Amino acid sequence: MGTGRAMRVRRRLSAVLPVVVPVLLLAGCESAPPAGPRLLFADDFAGSALAAERWVTCYDWNVAGCTNAGNHEQQWYLPEQVRVRDGQAILTAARRPTTGSDGVAYPWVSGMLSTGRPSWSGRPRFTFTYGRVEAELRLPREPFSFPAFWLMPAAKRTPPELDVVELIGLDGLARATVHWTGPDGRPDAETHASPERDWAGRFHRFTLDWRPDRVTWSIDGEQVFAVTDRAHVPHEPMEVLFTLAMGYPEPVPDSVTGAEMRIRAVRVWER
């Protein structure tokens, strides 16, 4: 949402839920996939650098960095805020004033990963329609940090959207959400909030099973939410994203100087 054009085509429902922009796709897993499905995408973050054929580190509508202006977030995403170490991709937010290529001054820099486009006119690194996506995550709990694992359409607009997990605000609830466009043309959403766990203390496995007639969400192998109305289920190619936004829905307190989101074992299987 850095440009006027992008803001026109990428709008998302907000209230407790954030306004969104382009998409991303991922999965991680300690367990084996169910018998039969073909593995479409995988990354264990071996080595010391991102696989450029799999990931980009910004949304496609900004240059020299990016942000989601639709949420009025406080961070400017930069590639150097993503590093690979010990089989993990680490997204790091730091309180460092930066002026984005959109001319706006941001108090934070942070990192994101997407299987989307490297530029507005480019091609997505990876998309899929229906399947199982999974990732193991350690999520920050600093006040008004906003970590998210989600799917966004390759069609340069939202909704639809599938949020595998988001931590929003201060309550520590893990929110799973489906976004769609209603018959009146307005965006709508259904969400479920799972009770707080030790999100920052250890890795947890977040799984989304996306089928033509239903979507189910699981945490550490336990189903926590399901949507069975076909009209609410996306039916188009989606990208996978991991984002560590800051300052949503309120500014980060001055006492907070950094936050970190860790990702490992990302997998996507066909349905």
PDB file of N, CA, C and O in Angstrom, residues 12-18 146 161-168 171 173-180 188-194 215 217 224-227 232:
ATOM      1  N   ARG A  12      -8.475  -4.014   2.859  1.00  0.00           N
ATOM      2  CA  ARG A  12      -8.861  -5.153   3.671  1.00  0.00           C
ATOM      3  C   ARG A  12      -9.696  -4.711   4.846  1.00  0.00           C
ATOM      4  O   ARG A  12      -9.604  -3.570   5.277  1.00  0.00           O
ATOM      5  N   LEU A  13     -10.531  -5.610   5.341  1.00  0.00           N
ATOM      6  CA  LEU A  13     -11.366  -5.338   6.486  1.00  0.00           C
ATOM      7  C   LEU A  13     -10.517  -5.001   7.684  1.00  0.00           C
ATOM      8  O   LEU A  13      -9.521  -5.628   7.937  1.00  0.00           O
ATOM      9  N   SER A  14     -10.922  -3.956   8.456  1.00  0.00           N
ATOM     10  CA  SER A  14     -10.200  -3.666   9.682  1.00  0.00           C
ATOM     11  C   SER A  14     -11.195  -3.332  10.768  1.00  0.00           C
ATOM     12  O   SER A  14     -12.286  -2.888  10.536  1.00  0.00           O
ATOM     13  N   ALA A  15     -10.783  -3.574  11.959  1.00  0.00           N
ATOM     14  CA  ALA A  15     -11.468  -3.283  13.189  1.00  0.00           C
ATOM     15  C   ALA A  15     -10.495  -3.805  14.185  1.00  0.00           C
ATOM     16  O   ALA A  15      -9.464  -3.227  14.406  1.00  0.00           O
ATOM     17  N   VAL A  16     -10.823  -4.979  14.774  1.00  0.00           N
ATOM     18  CA  VAL A  16      -9.765  -5.661  15.502  1.00  0.00           C
ATOM     19  C   VAL A  16      -8.815  -6.255  14.485  1.00  0.00           C
ATOM     20  O   VAL A  16      -7.640  -6.423  14.725  1.00  0.00           O
ATOM     21  N   LEU A  17      -9.350  -6.547  13.270  1.00  0.00           N
ATOM     22  CA  LEU A  17      -8.534  -7.161  12.236  1.00  0.00           C
ATOM     23  C   LEU A  17      -7.897  -6.084  11.386  1.00  0.00           C
ATOM     24  O   LEU A  17      -8.479  -5.057  11.128  1.00  0.00           O
ATOM     25  N   PRO A  18      -6.673  -6.319  10.883  1.00  0.00           N
ATOM     26  CA  PRO A  18      -5.958  -5.319  10.106  1.00  0.00           C
ATOM     27  C   PRO A  18      -6.379  -5.232   8.650  1.00  0.00           C
ATOM     28  O   PRO A  18      -6.947  -6.145   8.109  1.00  0.00           O
ATOM     29  N   PHE A 146       3.063  -7.067  15.642  1.00  0.00           N
ATOM     30  CA  PHE A 146       1.970  -7.678  14.886  1.00  0.00           C
ATOM     31  C   PHE A 146       2.526  -8.734  13.925  1.00  0.00           C
ATOM     32  O   PHE A 146       2.650  -8.506  12.728  1.00  0.00           O
ATOM     33  N   GLU A 161      -8.725 -13.531   1.440  1.00  0.00           N
ATOM     34  CA  GLU A 161      -7.486 -13.652   2.207  1.00  0.00           C
ATOM     35  C   GLU A 161      -7.681 -14.736   3.259  1.00  0.00           C
ATOM     36  O   GLU A 161      -8.790 -14.913   3.776  1.00  0.00           O
ATOM     37  N   LEU A 162      -6.616 -15.459   3.545  1.00  0.00           N
ATOM     38  CA  LEU A 162      -6.624 -16.459   4.607  1.00  0.00           C
ATOM     39  C   LEU A 162      -5.494 -16.145   5.572  1.00  0.00           C
ATOM     40  O   LEU A 162      -4.326 -16.136   5.180  1.00  0.00           O
ATOM     41  N   ASP A 163      -5.826 -15.872   6.821  1.00  0.00           N
ATOM     42  CA  ASP A 163      -4.833 -15.607   7.857  1.00  0.00           C
ATOM     43  C   ASP A 163      -4.652 -16.879   8.683  1.00  0.00           C
ATOM     44  O   ASP A 163      -5.565 -17.300   9.402  1.00  0.00           O
ATOM     45  N   VAL A 164      -3.493 -17.496   8.556  1.00  0.00           N
ATOM     46  CA  VAL A 164      -3.232 -18.726   9.307  1.00  0.00           C
ATOM     47  C   VAL A 164      -3.107 -18.403  10.788  1.00  0.00           C
ATOM     48  O   VAL A 164      -3.679 -19.086  11.641  1.00  0.00           O
ATOM     49  N   VAL A 165      -2.340 -17.354  11.110  1.00  0.00           N
ATOM     50  CA  VAL A 165      -2.248 -16.899  12.500  1.00  0.00           C
ATOM     51  C   VAL A 165      -1.817 -15.436  12.507  1.00  0.00           C
ATOM     52  O   VAL A 165      -0.976 -15.016  11.714  1.00  0.00           O
ATOM     53  N   GLU A 166      -2.421 -14.667  13.415  1.00  0.00           N
ATOM     54  CA  GLU A 166      -2.027 -13.289  13.678  1.00  0.00           C
ATOM     55  C   GLU A 166      -2.098 -13.057  15.186  1.00  0.00           C
ATOM     56  O   GLU A 166      -3.042 -13.504  15.844  1.00  0.00           O
ATOM     57  N   LEU A 167      -1.124 -12.373  15.732  1.00  0.00           N
ATOM     58  CA  LEU A 167      -1.189 -11.885  17.107  1.00  0.00           C
ATOM     59  C   LEU A 167      -1.398 -10.382  17.030  1.00  0.00           C
ATOM     60  O   LEU A 167      -0.547  -9.650  16.510  1.00  0.00           O
ATOM     61  N   ILE A 168      -2.531  -9.923  17.533  1.00  0.00           N
ATOM     62  CA  ILE A 168      -2.925  -8.520  17.387  1.00  0.00           C
ATOM     63  C   ILE A 168      -3.166  -7.921  18.774  1.00  0.00           C
ATOM     64  O   ILE A 168      -3.927  -8.477  19.574  1.00  0.00           O
ATOM     65  N   ASP A 171      -3.709  -9.070  23.890  1.00  0.00           N
ATOM     66  CA  ASP A 171      -4.377 -10.179  24.576  1.00  0.00           C
ATOM     67  C   ASP A 171      -3.698 -11.531  24.385  1.00  0.00           C
ATOM     68  O   ASP A 171      -4.045 -12.501  25.060  1.00  0.00           O
ATOM     69  N   LEU A 173      -4.043 -13.660  22.043  1.00  0.00           N
ATOM     70  CA  LEU A 173      -4.864 -14.632  21.331  1.00  0.00           C
ATOM     71  C   LEU A 173      -4.337 -14.831  19.916  1.00  0.00           C
ATOM     72  O   LEU A 173      -3.928 -13.878  19.250  1.00  0.00           O
ATOM     73  N   ALA A 174      -4.350 -16.069  19.455  1.00  0.00           N
ATOM     74  CA  ALA A 174      -3.906 -16.399  18.104  1.00  0.00           C
ATOM     75  C   ALA A 174      -5.134 -16.399  17.205  1.00  0.00           C
ATOM     76  O   ALA A 174      -5.982 -17.288  17.288  1.00  0.00           O
ATOM     77  N   ARG A 175      -5.219 -15.412  16.328  1.00  0.00           N
ATOM     78  CA  ARG A 175      -6.405 -15.238  15.506  1.00  0.00           C
ATOM     79  C   ARG A 175      -6.230 -15.906  14.142  1.00  0.00           C
ATOM     80  O   ARG A 175      -5.218 -15.710  13.472  1.00  0.00           O
ATOM     81  N   ALA A 176      -7.237 -16.677  13.749  1.00  0.00           N
ATOM     82  CA  ALA A 176      -7.318 -17.305  12.434  1.00  0.00           C
ATOM     83  C   ALA A 176      -8.533 -16.698  11.736  1.00  0.00           C
ATOM     84  O   ALA A 176      -9.618 -16.636  12.318  1.00  0.00           O
ATOM     85  N   THR A 177      -8.357 -16.261  10.477  1.00  0.00           N
ATOM     86  CA  THR A 177      -9.410 -15.485   9.826  1.00  0.00           C
ATOM     87  C   THR A 177      -9.518 -15.823   8.352  1.00  0.00           C
ATOM     88  O   THR A 177      -8.508 -16.050   7.686  1.00  0.00           O
ATOM     89  N   VAL A 178     -10.758 -15.844   7.854  1.00  0.00           N
ATOM     90  CA  VAL A 178     -11.010 -15.889   6.419  1.00  0.00           C
ATOM     91  C   VAL A 178     -11.707 -14.587   6.038  1.00  0.00           C
ATOM     92  O   VAL A 178     -12.616 -14.127   6.729  1.00  0.00           O
ATOM     93  N   HIS A 179     -11.260 -13.972   4.946  1.00  0.00           N
ATOM     94  CA  HIS A 179     -11.844 -12.740   4.420  1.00  0.00           C
ATOM     95  C   HIS A 179     -12.455 -13.027   3.056  1.00  0.00           C
ATOM     96  O   HIS A 179     -11.860 -13.745   2.247  1.00  0.00           O
ATOM     97  N   TRP A 180     -13.616 -12.460   2.781  1.00  0.00           N
ATOM     98  CA  TRP A 180     -14.262 -12.636   1.486  1.00  0.00           C
ATOM     99  C   TRP A 180     -15.044 -11.366   1.131  1.00  0.00           C
ATOM    100  O   TRP A 180     -15.191 -10.466   1.964  1.00  0.00           O
ATOM    101  N   ASP A 188     -15.988  -8.838   4.032  1.00  0.00           N
ATOM    102  CA  ASP A 188     -16.508  -9.446   5.258  1.00  0.00           C
ATOM    103  C   ASP A 188     -15.470 -10.431   5.760  1.00  0.00           C
ATOM    104  O   ASP A 188     -14.522 -10.796   5.039  1.00  0.00           O
ATOM    105  N   ALA A 189     -15.635 -10.901   6.986  1.00  0.00           N
ATOM    106  CA  ALA A 189     -14.644 -11.811   7.560  1.00  0.00           C
ATOM    107  C   ALA A 189     -15.268 -12.610   8.696  1.00  0.00           C
ATOM    108  O   ALA A 189     -16.258 -12.207   9.311  1.00  0.00           O
ATOM    109  N   GLU A 190     -14.672 -13.777   8.944  1.00  0.00           N
ATOM    110  CA  GLU A 190     -14.998 -14.601  10.108  1.00  0.00           C
ATOM    111  C   GLU A 190     -13.688 -14.986  10.769  1.00  0.00           C
ATOM    112  O   GLU A 190     -12.742 -15.394  10.086  1.00  0.00           O
ATOM    113  N   THR A 191     -13.638 -14.850  12.090  1.00  0.00           N
ATOM    114  CA  THR A 191     -12.373 -15.101  12.781  1.00  0.00           C
ATOM    115  C   THR A 191     -12.592 -15.952  14.015  1.00  0.00           C
ATOM    116  O   THR A 191     -13.690 -15.989  14.584  1.00  0.00           O
ATOM    117  N   HIS A 192     -11.526 -16.632  14.411  1.00  0.00           N
ATOM    118  CA  HIS A 192     -11.521 -17.421  15.652  1.00  0.00           C
ATOM    119  C   HIS A 192     -10.258 -17.077  16.421  1.00  0.00           C
ATOM    120  O   HIS A 192      -9.174 -16.966  15.838  1.00  0.00           O
ATOM    121  N   ALA A 193     -10.380 -16.909  17.728  1.00  0.00           N
ATOM    122  CA  ALA A 193      -9.232 -16.569  18.572  1.00  0.00           C
ATOM    123  C   ALA A 193      -8.927 -17.728  19.514  1.00  0.00           C
ATOM    124  O   ALA A 193      -9.766 -18.115  20.332  1.00  0.00           O
ATOM    125  N   SER A 194      -7.738 -18.298  19.379  1.00  0.00           N
ATOM    126  CA  SER A 194      -7.296 -19.374  20.261  1.00  0.00           C
ATOM    127  C   SER A 194      -6.625 -18.786  21.499  1.00  0.00           C
ATOM    128  O   SER A 194      -5.924 -17.775  21.410  1.00  0.00           O
ATOM    129  N   VAL A 215     -12.257 -24.751   4.930  1.00  0.00           N
ATOM    130  CA  VAL A 215     -10.908 -24.417   5.372  1.00  0.00           C
ATOM    131  C   VAL A 215     -10.829 -24.746   6.856  1.00  0.00           C
ATOM    132  O   VAL A 215     -11.741 -24.397   7.628  1.00  0.00           O
ATOM    133  N   TRP A 217      -8.154 -24.851  10.393  1.00  0.00           N
ATOM    134  CA  TRP A 217      -6.930 -24.357  11.013  1.00  0.00           C
ATOM    135  C   TRP A 217      -6.561 -25.258  12.180  1.00  0.00           C
ATOM    136  O   TRP A 217      -7.430 -25.687  12.954  1.00  0.00           O
ATOM    137  N   VAL A 224      -8.537 -26.102  15.490  1.00  0.00           N
ATOM    138  CA  VAL A 224      -9.079 -25.041  16.343  1.00  0.00           C
ATOM    139  C   VAL A 224     -10.200 -24.261  15.673  1.00  0.00           C
ATOM    140  O   VAL A 224     -10.939 -23.526  16.347  1.00  0.00           O
ATOM    141  N   PHE A 225     -10.369 -24.402  14.342  1.00  0.00           N
ATOM    142  CA  PHE A 225     -11.341 -23.565  13.640  1.00  0.00           C
ATOM    143  C   PHE A 225     -11.624 -24.186  12.282  1.00  0.00           C
ATOM    144  O   PHE A 225     -10.748 -24.816  11.685  1.00  0.00           O
ATOM    145  N   ALA A 226     -12.860 -24.011  11.804  1.00  0.00           N
ATOM    146  CA  ALA A 226     -13.219 -24.484  10.470  1.00  0.00           C
ATOM    147  C   ALA A 226     -14.278 -23.560   9.874  1.00  0.00           C
ATOM    148  O   ALA A 226     -15.154 -23.055  10.584  1.00  0.00           O
ATOM    149  N   VAL A 227     -14.181 -23.344   8.580  1.00  0.00           N
ATOM    150  CA  VAL A 227     -15.179 -22.589   7.819  1.00  0.00           C
ATOM    151  C   VAL A 227     -15.674 -23.505   6.707  1.00  0.00           C
ATOM    152  O   VAL A 227     -14.865 -24.031   5.929  1.00  0.00           O
ATOM    153  N   HIS A 232     -17.486 -18.500   1.268  1.00  0.00           N
ATOM    154  CA  HIS A 232     -16.466 -17.792   2.030  1.00  0.00           C
ATOM    155  C   HIS A 232     -15.055 -18.317   1.762  1.00  0.00           C
ATOM    156  O   HIS A 232     -14.088 -17.714   2.228  1.00  0.00           O
TER     157      HIS A 232
END
